[in-house]
Coordinates of C-alpha atoms and ligand atoms in Angstrom, one line a residue:
X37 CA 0.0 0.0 0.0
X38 CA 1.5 3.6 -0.6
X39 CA 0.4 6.6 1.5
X40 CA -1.6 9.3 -0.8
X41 CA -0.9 12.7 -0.8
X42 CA -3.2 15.2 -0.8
X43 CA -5.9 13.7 1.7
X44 CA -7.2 15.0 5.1
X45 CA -6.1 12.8 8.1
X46 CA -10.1 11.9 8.7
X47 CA -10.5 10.4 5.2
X48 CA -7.0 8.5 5.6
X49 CA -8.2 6.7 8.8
X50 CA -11.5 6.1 6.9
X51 CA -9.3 3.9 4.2
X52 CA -8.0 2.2 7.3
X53 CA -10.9 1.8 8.9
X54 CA -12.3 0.0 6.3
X55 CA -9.9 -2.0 4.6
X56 CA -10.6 -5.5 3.4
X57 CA -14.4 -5.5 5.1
X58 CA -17.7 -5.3 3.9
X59 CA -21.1 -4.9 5.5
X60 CA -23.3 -7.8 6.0
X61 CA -26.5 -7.7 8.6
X62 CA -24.5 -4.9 10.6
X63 CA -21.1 -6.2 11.0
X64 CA -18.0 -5.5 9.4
X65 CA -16.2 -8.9 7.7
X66 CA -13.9 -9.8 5.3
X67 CA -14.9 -12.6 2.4
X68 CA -15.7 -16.3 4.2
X69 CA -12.7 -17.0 1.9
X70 CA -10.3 -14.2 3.0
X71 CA -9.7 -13.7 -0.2
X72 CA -9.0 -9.6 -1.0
X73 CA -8.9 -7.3 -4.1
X74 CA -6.6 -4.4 -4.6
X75 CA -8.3 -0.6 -4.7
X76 CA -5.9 1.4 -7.4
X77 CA -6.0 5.4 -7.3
X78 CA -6.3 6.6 -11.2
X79 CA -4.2 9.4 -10.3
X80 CA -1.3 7.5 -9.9
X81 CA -1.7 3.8 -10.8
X82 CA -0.5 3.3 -7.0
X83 CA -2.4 0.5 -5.3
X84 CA -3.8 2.3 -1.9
X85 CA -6.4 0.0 0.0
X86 CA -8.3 -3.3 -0.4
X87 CA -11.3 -5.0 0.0
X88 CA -12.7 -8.3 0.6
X89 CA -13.2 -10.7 -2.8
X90 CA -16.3 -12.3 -1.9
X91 CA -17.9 -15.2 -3.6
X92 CA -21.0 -16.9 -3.5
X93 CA -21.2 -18.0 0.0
X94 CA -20.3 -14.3 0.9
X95 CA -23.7 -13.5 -1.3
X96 CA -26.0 -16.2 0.5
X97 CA -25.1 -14.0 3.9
X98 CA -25.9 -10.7 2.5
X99 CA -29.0 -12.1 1.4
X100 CA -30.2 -13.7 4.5
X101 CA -29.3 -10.5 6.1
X102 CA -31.5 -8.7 4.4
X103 CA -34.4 -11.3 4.3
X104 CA -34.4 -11.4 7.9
X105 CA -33.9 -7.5 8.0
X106 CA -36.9 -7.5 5.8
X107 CA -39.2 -9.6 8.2
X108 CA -37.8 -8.0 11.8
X109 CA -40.7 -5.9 12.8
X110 CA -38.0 -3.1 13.7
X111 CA -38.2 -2.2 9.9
X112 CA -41.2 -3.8 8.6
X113 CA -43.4 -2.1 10.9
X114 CA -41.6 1.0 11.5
X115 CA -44.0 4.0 10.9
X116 CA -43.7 5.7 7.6
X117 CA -42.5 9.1 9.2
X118 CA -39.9 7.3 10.9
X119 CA -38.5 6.0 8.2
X120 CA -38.6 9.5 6.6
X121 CA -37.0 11.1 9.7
X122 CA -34.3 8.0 9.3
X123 CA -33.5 9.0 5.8
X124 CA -33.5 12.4 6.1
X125 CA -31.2 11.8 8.9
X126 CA -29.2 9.6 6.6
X127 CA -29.0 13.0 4.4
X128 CA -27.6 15.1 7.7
X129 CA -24.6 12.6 8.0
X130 CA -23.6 13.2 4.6
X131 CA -24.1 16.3 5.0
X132 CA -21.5 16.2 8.1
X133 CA -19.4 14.4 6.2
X134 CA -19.3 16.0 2.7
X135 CA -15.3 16.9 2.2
X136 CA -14.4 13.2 3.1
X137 CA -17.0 11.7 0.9
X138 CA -16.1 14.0 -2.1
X139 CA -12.1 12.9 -1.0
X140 CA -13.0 9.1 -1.2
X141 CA -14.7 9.7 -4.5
X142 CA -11.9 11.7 -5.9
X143 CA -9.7 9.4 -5.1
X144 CA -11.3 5.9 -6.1
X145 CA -12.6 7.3 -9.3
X146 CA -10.4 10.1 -10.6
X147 CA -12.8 12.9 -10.8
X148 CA -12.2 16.5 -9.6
X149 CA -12.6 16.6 -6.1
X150 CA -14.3 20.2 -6.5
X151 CA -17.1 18.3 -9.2
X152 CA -17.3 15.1 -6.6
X153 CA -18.1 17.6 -3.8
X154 CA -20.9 19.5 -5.9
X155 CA -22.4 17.0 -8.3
X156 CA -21.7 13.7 -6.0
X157 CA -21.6 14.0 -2.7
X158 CA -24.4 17.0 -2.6
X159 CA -26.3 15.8 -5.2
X160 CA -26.6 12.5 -3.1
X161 CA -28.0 14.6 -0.2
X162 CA -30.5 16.7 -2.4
X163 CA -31.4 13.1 -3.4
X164 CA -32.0 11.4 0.0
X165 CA -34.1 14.4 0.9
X166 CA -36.2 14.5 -1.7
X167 CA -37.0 10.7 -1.7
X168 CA -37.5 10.8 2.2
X169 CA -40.6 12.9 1.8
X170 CA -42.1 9.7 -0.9
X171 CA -41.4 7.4 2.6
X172 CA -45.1 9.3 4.1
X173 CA -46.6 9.9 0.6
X174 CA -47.1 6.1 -0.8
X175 CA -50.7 5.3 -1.6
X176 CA -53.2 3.3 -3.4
X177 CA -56.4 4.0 -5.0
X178 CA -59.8 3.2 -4.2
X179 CA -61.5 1.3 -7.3
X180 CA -65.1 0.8 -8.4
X181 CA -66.0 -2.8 -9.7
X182 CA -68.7 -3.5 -12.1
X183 CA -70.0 -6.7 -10.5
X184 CA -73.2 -7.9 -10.5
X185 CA -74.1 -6.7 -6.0
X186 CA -74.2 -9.9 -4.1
X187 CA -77.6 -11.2 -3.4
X188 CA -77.5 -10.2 -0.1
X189 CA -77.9 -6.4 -1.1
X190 CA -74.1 -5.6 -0.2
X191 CA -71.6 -4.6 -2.1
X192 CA -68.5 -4.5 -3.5
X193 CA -64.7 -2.5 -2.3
X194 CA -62.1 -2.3 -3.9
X195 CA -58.9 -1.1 -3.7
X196 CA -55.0 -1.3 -4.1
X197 CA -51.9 -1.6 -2.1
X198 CA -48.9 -0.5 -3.1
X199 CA -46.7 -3.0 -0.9
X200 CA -42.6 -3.0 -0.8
X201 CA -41.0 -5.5 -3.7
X202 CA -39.1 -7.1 -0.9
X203 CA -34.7 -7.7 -0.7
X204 CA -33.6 -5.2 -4.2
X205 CA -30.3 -6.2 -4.9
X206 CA -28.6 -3.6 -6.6
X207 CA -25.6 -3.7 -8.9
X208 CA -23.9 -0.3 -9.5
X209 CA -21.2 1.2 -11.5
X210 CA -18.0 3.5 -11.0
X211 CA -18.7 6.3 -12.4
X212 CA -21.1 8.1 -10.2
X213 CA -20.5 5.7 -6.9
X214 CA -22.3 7.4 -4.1
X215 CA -25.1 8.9 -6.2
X216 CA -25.9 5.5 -8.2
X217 CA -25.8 3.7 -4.5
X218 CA -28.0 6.8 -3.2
X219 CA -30.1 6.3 -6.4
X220 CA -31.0 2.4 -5.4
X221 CA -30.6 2.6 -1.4
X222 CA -32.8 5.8 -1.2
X223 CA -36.2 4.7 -3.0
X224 CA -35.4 1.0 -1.2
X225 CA -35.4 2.4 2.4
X226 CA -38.2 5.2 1.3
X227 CA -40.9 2.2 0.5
X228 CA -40.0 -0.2 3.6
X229 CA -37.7 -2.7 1.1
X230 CA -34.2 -4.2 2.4
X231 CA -30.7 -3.8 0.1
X232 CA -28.1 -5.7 -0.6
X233 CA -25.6 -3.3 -2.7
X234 CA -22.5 -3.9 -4.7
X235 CA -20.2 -1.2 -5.7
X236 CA -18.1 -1.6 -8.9
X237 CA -15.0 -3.1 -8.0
X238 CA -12.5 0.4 -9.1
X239 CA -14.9 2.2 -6.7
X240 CA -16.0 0.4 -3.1
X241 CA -15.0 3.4 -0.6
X242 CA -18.4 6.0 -0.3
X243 CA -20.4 2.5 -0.8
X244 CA -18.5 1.4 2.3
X245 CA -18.5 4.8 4.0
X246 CA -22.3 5.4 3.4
X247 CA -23.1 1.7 5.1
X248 CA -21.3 3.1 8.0
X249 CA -23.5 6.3 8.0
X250 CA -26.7 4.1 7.2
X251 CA -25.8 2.5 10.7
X252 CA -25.0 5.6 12.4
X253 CA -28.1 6.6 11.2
X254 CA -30.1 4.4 13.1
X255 CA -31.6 1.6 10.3
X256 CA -31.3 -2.0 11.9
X257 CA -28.6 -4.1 11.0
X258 CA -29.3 -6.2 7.2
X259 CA -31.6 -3.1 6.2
X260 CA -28.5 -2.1 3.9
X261 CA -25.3 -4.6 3.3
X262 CA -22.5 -3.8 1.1
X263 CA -20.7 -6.8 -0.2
X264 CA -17.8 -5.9 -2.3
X265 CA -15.9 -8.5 -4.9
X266 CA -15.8 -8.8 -8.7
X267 CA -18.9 -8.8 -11.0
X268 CA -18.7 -11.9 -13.1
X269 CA -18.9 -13.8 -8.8
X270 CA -21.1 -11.0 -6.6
X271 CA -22.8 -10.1 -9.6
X272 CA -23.9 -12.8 -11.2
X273 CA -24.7 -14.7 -8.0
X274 CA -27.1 -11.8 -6.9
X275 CA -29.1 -11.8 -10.0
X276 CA -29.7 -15.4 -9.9
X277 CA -30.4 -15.3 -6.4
X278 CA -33.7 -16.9 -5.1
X279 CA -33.3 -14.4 -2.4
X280 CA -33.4 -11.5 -4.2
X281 CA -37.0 -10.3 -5.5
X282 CA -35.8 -7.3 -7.5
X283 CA -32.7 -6.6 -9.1
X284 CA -31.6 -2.5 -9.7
X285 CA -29.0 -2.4 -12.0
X286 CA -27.1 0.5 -13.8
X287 CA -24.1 -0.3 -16.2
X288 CA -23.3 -1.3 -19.2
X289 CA -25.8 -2.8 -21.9
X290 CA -23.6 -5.7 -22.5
X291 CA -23.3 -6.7 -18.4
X292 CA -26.9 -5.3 -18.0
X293 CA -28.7 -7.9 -20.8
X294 CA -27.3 -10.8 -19.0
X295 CA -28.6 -9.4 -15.7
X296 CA -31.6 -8.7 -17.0
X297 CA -31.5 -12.3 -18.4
X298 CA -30.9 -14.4 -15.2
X299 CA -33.1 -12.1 -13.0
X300 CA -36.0 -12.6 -15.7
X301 CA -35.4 -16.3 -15.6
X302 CA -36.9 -16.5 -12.2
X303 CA -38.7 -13.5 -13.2
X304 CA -37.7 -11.2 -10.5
X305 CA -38.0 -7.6 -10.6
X306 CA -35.4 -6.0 -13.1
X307 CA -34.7 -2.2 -13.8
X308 CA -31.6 -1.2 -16.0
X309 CA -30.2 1.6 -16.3
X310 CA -27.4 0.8 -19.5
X311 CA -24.9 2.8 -21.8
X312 CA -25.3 5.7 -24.0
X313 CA -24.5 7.7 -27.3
X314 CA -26.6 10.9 -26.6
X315 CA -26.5 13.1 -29.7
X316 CA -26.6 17.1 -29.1
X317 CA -28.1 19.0 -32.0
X318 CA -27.2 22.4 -32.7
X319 CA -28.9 24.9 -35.0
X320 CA -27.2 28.0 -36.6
X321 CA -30.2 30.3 -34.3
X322 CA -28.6 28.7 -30.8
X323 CA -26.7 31.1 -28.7
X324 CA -23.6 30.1 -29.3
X325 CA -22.0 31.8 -25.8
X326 CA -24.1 29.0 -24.3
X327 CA -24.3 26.3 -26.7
X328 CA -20.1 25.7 -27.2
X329 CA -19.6 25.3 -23.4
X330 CA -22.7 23.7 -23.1
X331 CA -21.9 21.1 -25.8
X332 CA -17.9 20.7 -24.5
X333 CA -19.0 20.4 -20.8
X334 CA -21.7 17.8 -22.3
X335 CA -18.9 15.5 -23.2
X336 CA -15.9 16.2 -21.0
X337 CA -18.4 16.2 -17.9
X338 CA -16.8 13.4 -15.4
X339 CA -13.8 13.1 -18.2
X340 CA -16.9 11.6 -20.6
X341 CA -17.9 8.8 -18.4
X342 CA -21.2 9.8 -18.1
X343 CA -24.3 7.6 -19.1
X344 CA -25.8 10.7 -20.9
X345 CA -22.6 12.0 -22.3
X346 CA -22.6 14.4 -25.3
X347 CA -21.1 12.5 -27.6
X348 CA -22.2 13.0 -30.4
X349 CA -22.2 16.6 -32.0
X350 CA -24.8 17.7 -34.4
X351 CA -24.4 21.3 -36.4
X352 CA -26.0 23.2 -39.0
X353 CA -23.8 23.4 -41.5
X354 CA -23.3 27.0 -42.0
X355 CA -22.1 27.5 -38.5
X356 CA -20.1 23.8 -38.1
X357 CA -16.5 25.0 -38.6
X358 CA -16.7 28.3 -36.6
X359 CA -19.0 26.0 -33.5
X360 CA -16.1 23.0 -33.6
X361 CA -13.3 25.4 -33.4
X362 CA -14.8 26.5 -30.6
X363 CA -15.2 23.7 -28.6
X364 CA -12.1 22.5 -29.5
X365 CA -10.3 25.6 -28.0
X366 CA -12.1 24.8 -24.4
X367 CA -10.9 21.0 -24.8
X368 CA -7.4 22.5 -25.4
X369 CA -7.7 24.7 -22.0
X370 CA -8.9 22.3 -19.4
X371 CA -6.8 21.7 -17.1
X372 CA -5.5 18.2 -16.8
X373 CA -4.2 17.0 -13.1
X374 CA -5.1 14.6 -10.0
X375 CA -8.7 14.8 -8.8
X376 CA -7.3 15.6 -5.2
X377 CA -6.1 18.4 -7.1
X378 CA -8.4 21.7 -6.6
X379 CA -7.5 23.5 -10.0
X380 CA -8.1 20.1 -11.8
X381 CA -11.4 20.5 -14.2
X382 CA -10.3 16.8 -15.9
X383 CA -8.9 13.9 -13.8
X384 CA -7.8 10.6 -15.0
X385 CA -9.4 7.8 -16.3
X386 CA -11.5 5.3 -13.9
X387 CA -8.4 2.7 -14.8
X388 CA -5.9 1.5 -17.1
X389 CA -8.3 -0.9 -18.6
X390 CA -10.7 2.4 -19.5
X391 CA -8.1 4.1 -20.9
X392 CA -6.9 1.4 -23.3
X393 CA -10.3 1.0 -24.4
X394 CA -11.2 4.8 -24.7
X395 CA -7.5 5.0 -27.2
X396 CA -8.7 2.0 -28.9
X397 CA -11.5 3.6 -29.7
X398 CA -9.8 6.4 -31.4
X399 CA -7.4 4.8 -32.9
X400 CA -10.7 3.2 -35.0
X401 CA -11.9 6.3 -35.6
X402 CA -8.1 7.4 -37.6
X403 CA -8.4 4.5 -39.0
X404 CA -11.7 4.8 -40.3
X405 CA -10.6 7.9 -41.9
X406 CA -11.2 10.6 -39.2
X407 CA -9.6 13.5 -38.4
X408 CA -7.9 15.3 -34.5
X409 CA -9.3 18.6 -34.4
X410 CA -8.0 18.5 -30.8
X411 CA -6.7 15.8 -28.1
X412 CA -5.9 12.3 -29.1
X413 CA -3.1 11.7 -27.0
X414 CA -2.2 10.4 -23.1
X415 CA -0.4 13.0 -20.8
X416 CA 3.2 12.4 -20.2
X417 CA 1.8 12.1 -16.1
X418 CA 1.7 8.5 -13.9
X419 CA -1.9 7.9 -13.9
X420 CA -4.9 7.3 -16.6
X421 CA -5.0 10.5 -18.2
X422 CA -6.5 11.5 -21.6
X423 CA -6.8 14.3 -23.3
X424 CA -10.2 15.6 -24.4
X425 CA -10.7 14.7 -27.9
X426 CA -12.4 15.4 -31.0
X427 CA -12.8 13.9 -34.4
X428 CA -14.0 15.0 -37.0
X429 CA -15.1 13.9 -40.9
X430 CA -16.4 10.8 -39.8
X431 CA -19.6 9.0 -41.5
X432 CA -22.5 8.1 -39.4
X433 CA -22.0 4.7 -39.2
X434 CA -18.5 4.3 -38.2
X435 CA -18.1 2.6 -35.0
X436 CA -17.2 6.0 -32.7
X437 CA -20.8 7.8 -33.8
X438 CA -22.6 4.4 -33.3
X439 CA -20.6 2.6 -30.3
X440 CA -20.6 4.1 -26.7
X441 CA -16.7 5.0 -25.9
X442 CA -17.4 6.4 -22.3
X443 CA -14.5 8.8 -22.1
X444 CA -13.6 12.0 -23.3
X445 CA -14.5 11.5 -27.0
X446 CA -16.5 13.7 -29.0
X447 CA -17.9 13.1 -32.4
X448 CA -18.9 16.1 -34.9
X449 CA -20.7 15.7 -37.4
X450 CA -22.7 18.6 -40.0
X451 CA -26.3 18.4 -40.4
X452 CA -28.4 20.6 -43.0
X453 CA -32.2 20.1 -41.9
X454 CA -34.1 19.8 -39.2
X455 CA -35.3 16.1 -40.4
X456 CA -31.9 15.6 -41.1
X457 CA -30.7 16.1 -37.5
X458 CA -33.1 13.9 -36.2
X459 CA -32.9 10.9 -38.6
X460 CA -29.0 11.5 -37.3
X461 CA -30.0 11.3 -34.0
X462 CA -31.9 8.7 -33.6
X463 CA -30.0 6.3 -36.0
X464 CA -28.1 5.1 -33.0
X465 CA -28.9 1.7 -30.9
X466 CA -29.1 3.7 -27.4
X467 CA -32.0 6.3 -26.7
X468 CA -30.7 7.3 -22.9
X469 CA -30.3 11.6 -23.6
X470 CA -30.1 14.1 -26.3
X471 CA -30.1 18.1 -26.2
X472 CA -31.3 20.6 -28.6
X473 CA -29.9 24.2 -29.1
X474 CA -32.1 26.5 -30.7
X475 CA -33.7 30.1 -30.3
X476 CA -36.6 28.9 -32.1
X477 CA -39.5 27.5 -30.3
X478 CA -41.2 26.2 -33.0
X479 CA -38.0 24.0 -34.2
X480 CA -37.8 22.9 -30.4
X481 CA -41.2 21.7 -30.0
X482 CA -41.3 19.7 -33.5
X483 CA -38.2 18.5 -32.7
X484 CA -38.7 16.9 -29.0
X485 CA -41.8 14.4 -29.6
X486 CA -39.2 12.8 -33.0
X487 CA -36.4 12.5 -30.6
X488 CA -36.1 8.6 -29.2
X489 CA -34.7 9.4 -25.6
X490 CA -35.7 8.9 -22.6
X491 CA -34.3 12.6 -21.2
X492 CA -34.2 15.4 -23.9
X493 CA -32.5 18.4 -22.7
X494 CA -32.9 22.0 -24.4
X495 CA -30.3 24.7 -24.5
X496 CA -28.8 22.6 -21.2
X497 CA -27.6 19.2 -20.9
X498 CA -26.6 16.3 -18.3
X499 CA -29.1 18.0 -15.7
X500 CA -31.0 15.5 -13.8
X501 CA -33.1 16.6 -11.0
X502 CA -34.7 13.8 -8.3
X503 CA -37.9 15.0 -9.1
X504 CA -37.7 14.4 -12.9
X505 CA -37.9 10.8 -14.0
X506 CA -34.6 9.4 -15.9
X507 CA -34.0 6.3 -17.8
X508 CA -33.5 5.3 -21.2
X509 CA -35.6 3.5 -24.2
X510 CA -33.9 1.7 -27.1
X511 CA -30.7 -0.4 -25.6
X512 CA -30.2 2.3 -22.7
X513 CA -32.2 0.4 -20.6
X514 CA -35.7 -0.1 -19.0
X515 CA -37.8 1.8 -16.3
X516 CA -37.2 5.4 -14.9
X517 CA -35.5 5.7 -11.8
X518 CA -36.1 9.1 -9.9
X519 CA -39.6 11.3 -9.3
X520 CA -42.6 9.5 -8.8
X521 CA -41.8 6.8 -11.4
X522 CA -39.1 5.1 -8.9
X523 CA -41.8 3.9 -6.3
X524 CA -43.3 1.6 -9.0
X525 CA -40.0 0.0 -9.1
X526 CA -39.6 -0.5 -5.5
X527 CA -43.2 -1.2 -4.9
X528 CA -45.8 -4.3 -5.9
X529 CA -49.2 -3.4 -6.8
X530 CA -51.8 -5.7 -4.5
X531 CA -55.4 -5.6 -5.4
X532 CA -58.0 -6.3 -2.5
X533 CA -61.9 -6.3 -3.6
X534 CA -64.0 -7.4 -0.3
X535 CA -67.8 -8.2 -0.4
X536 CA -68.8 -6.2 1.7
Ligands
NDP849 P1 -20.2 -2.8 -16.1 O1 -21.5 -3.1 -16.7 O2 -19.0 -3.6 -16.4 O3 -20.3 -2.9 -14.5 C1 -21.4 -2.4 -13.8 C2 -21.6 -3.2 -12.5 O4 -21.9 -4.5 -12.9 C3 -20.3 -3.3 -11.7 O5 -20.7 -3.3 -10.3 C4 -19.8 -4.6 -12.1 O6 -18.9 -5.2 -11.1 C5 -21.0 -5.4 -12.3 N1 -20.9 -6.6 -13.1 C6 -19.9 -6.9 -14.0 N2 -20.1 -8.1 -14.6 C7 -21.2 -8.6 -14.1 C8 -22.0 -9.8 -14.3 N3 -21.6 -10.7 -15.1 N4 -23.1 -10.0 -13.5 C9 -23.5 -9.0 -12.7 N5 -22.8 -7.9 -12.4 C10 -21.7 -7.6 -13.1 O7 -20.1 -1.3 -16.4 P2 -19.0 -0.3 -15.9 O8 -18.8 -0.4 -14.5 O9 -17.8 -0.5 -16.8 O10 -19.7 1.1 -16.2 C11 -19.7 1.8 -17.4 C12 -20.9 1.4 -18.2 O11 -22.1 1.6 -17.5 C13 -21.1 2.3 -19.4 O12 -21.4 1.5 -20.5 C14 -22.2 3.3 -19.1 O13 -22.9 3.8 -20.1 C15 -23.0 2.5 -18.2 N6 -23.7 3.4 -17.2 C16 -25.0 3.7 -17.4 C17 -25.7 4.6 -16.6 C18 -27.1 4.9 -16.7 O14 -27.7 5.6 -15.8 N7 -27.8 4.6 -17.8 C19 -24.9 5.2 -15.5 C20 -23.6 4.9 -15.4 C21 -23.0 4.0 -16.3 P3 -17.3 -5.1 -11.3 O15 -17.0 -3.7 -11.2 O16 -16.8 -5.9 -10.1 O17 -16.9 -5.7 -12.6

């Protein structure tokens, strides 16, 4: 292990704290095999911390945790408004806590710690607040029935139920950590349901660190367990679980259809939230002091590995060169350093592997006869690092438009017409987010109904807000986590009708 520069002493003892254990029914443990896996900071390929490698057995406790969590009358009968007050106490600890979580974040993924603090860790609290007022708000509906009346002059009542799904096992990436685990965790605990989460395995720590605060928060022990390890083992034994009666998943389409594939074969619960290719249109009437850092934060957001990343760039032609240039002149300012790093506005890769695939990825897009307009190449420096890139004079069906890269890769391509921008647009596999930038109202609102997306953003992108419903339709995924749409994915529907 090397010591890392650049943290507070609280967050160092945190790494110590919670080094090679997980959370399961309220006590820390390592794997029933002791097995470990190494935690690498993308700043400077240094391996820092570990964690345990769990395997199946390690999965079958987690679960039984949270079954039995699930039945203990501590949480299944807890009041609604206490289990508001718990999550909105949950909010207050992160709250308390916010510098070390954005640290942790920083350092297990790479990001700016500045963008971790704001977008992250707060946007995790806004979060937990918002869905702790759902925890007092969940109802049914009263429902009149058409029978015939029973002979004995009664009647009929009817009405629904909307009950808690049960143990959610939730499966979430690396690239937002805290908020995809606050995304899951949040509506679970809101509607009375029991967790069992699994961070990626580049990015365990504010999974870890928030278990600790869900317990300091008051929830009884197996409401929320945290079992760390590799996909292909955790993963895949949580989504063919018997245990588990709903599976929340966000990652990539590839990982997410096989998922989606053993959870459906004992037809559990499945939402998936998958990749993206998210085209941003631009026509000559945008504002173009808002729409060129608009459309290079939309990409470089998070170094690009963002669900709803930019990626591809749409202009009207007459304005194509003079827009590009322009973006390409921010890519070429950013500054480029470690996370920890408080001037930083771009951060290293997630990992080596990332980075390799990212290059690969333009390498194909030279080779398929496109053209650097900026970027391209990795910063002499020790970690993951990329520089933002664009490419230009590529067709529409070479692999970089129509494959998600997930890193700092922008696409730019000229349009003419409005019809032509949207037959662009939507000639792509995913359908997760897309942005318009136009003056003209009219073009915006013919525009919006033709887009296939499930988020379309105009003269703004990558905002989400927890009261607006997100998700994708095409190959980015299936059901809307956030707003009032999430309860229907933590929630069963029960009818009752009584002759009454
Ligand atoms: P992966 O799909 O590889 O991993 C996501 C999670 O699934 C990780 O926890 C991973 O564990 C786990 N996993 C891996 N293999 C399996 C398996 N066979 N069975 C069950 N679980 C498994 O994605 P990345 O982590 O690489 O994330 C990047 C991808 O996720 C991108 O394609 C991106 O678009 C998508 N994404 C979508 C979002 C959305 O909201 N739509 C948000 C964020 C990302 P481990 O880390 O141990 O391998």
């Amino acid at each position: 292990m090397s010591p890392i520069e650049g943290i507070s002493a609280v967050t160092a003892a945190t790494i110590e704290r919670l080094a090679g254990k997980m959370l399961i029914g309220g006590e820390w443990l390592a794997a029933a095999s002791g097995e470990i896996q190494n935690v690498t900071n993308p700043a400077t390929a240094e391996v820092f911390t570990h964690m345990p490698s769990s395997g199946a057995s390690d999965v079958d406790r987690a679960v039984e945790a949270a079954r039995a969590a699930f039945k203990n009358p501590k949480w299944a009968e807890m009041r609604p408004s206490h289990r508001q007050r718990a999550i909105l106490k949950l909010a207050d600890l992160l709250e308390a806590n916010i510098d070390e979580l954005a640290e942790l974040e920083s350092l297990d993924n790479g990001k700016p710690v500045t963008m971790a603090n704001r977008v992250d860790v707060r946007g995790s609290i806004e979060y937990l607040r918002y869905i702790a007022g759902w925890a007092t708000k969940i109802e049914g509906l009263t429902v009149d029935v058409s029978f015939p009346r029973p002979r004995d002059g009664g009647n009929y009542f009817a009405y629904t139920r909307q009950e808690p799904v049960g143990v959610v096992g939730a499966i979430i990436p690396w690239n937002f950590p805290l908020n995809m685990a606050v995304w899951k965790v949040g509506p679970a605990l809101a509607t009375g349901c029991t967790v069992v989460l699994k961070p990626a395995s580049e990015t365990p720590l504010t999974a870890l660190r928030f278990g600790e605060l869900i317990l300091e928060a008051g929830f009884p022990e197996g409401v929320v367990n945290v079992i760390t390890g590799s996909g292909s083992v955790v993963g895949a034994a949580m989504s063919s679980h018997p245990g588990i009666d709903k599976i929340a998943f966000t990652g990539s389409t590839e990982v997410g259809r096989t998922v989606g594939l053993s959870a459906m074969n004992r037809i559990a619960r499945v939402s998936l939230e998958l990749g993206g290719k998210s085209p941003v249109i631009v026509f000559d009437d945008a504002n173009l002091d808002a729409a060129i850092p608009g459309a290079a934060s939309a990409i470089f957001f998070n170094q690009g590995q963002a669900c709803t990343a930019g990626s591809r760039l749409y202009v009207q032609r007459s304005i194509f060169d003079q827009f590009v240039t322009g973006v390409a002149a921010r890519a070429a300012k950013m500054k480029i350093g470690p996370g920890l790093d408080p001037a930083t506005q771009m951060g290293p890769l997630v990992s080596q592997r990332q980075r390799n695939t990212v290059c690969e990825y333009i390498e194909k897009g030279l080779a398929q006869g496109g053209k650097l307009v900026a970027g391209g190449e990795r910063p002499d420096l020790p970690g993951f690092y990329l520089q933002p890139t664009i490419l230009v004079d590529m067709p529409q069906s070479s692999t970089v438009v129509q494959e998600e890269i997930f890193g700092p890769v922008l696409v730019a391509i000229p349009f003419d017409d409005a019809d032509e921008a949207v037959a662009l647009a939507n000639d792509s596999p995913y359908g997760l987010a897309a942005s318009v930038w136009s003056s003209n109202l009219s073009t915006v609102h013919r525009l919006t109904p033709k887009i296939q997306a499930g988020t379309v953003w105009v003269n703004c992108h990558n905002l989400l807000d927890p009261n607006l419903p997100f998700g994708g339709c095409k190959l980015s995924g299936v059901g809307r986590e956030m707003g009032r749409a999430v309860l229907d994915l933590y929630t069963e529907t029960k009818s009752v009708l009584m002759a009454v």
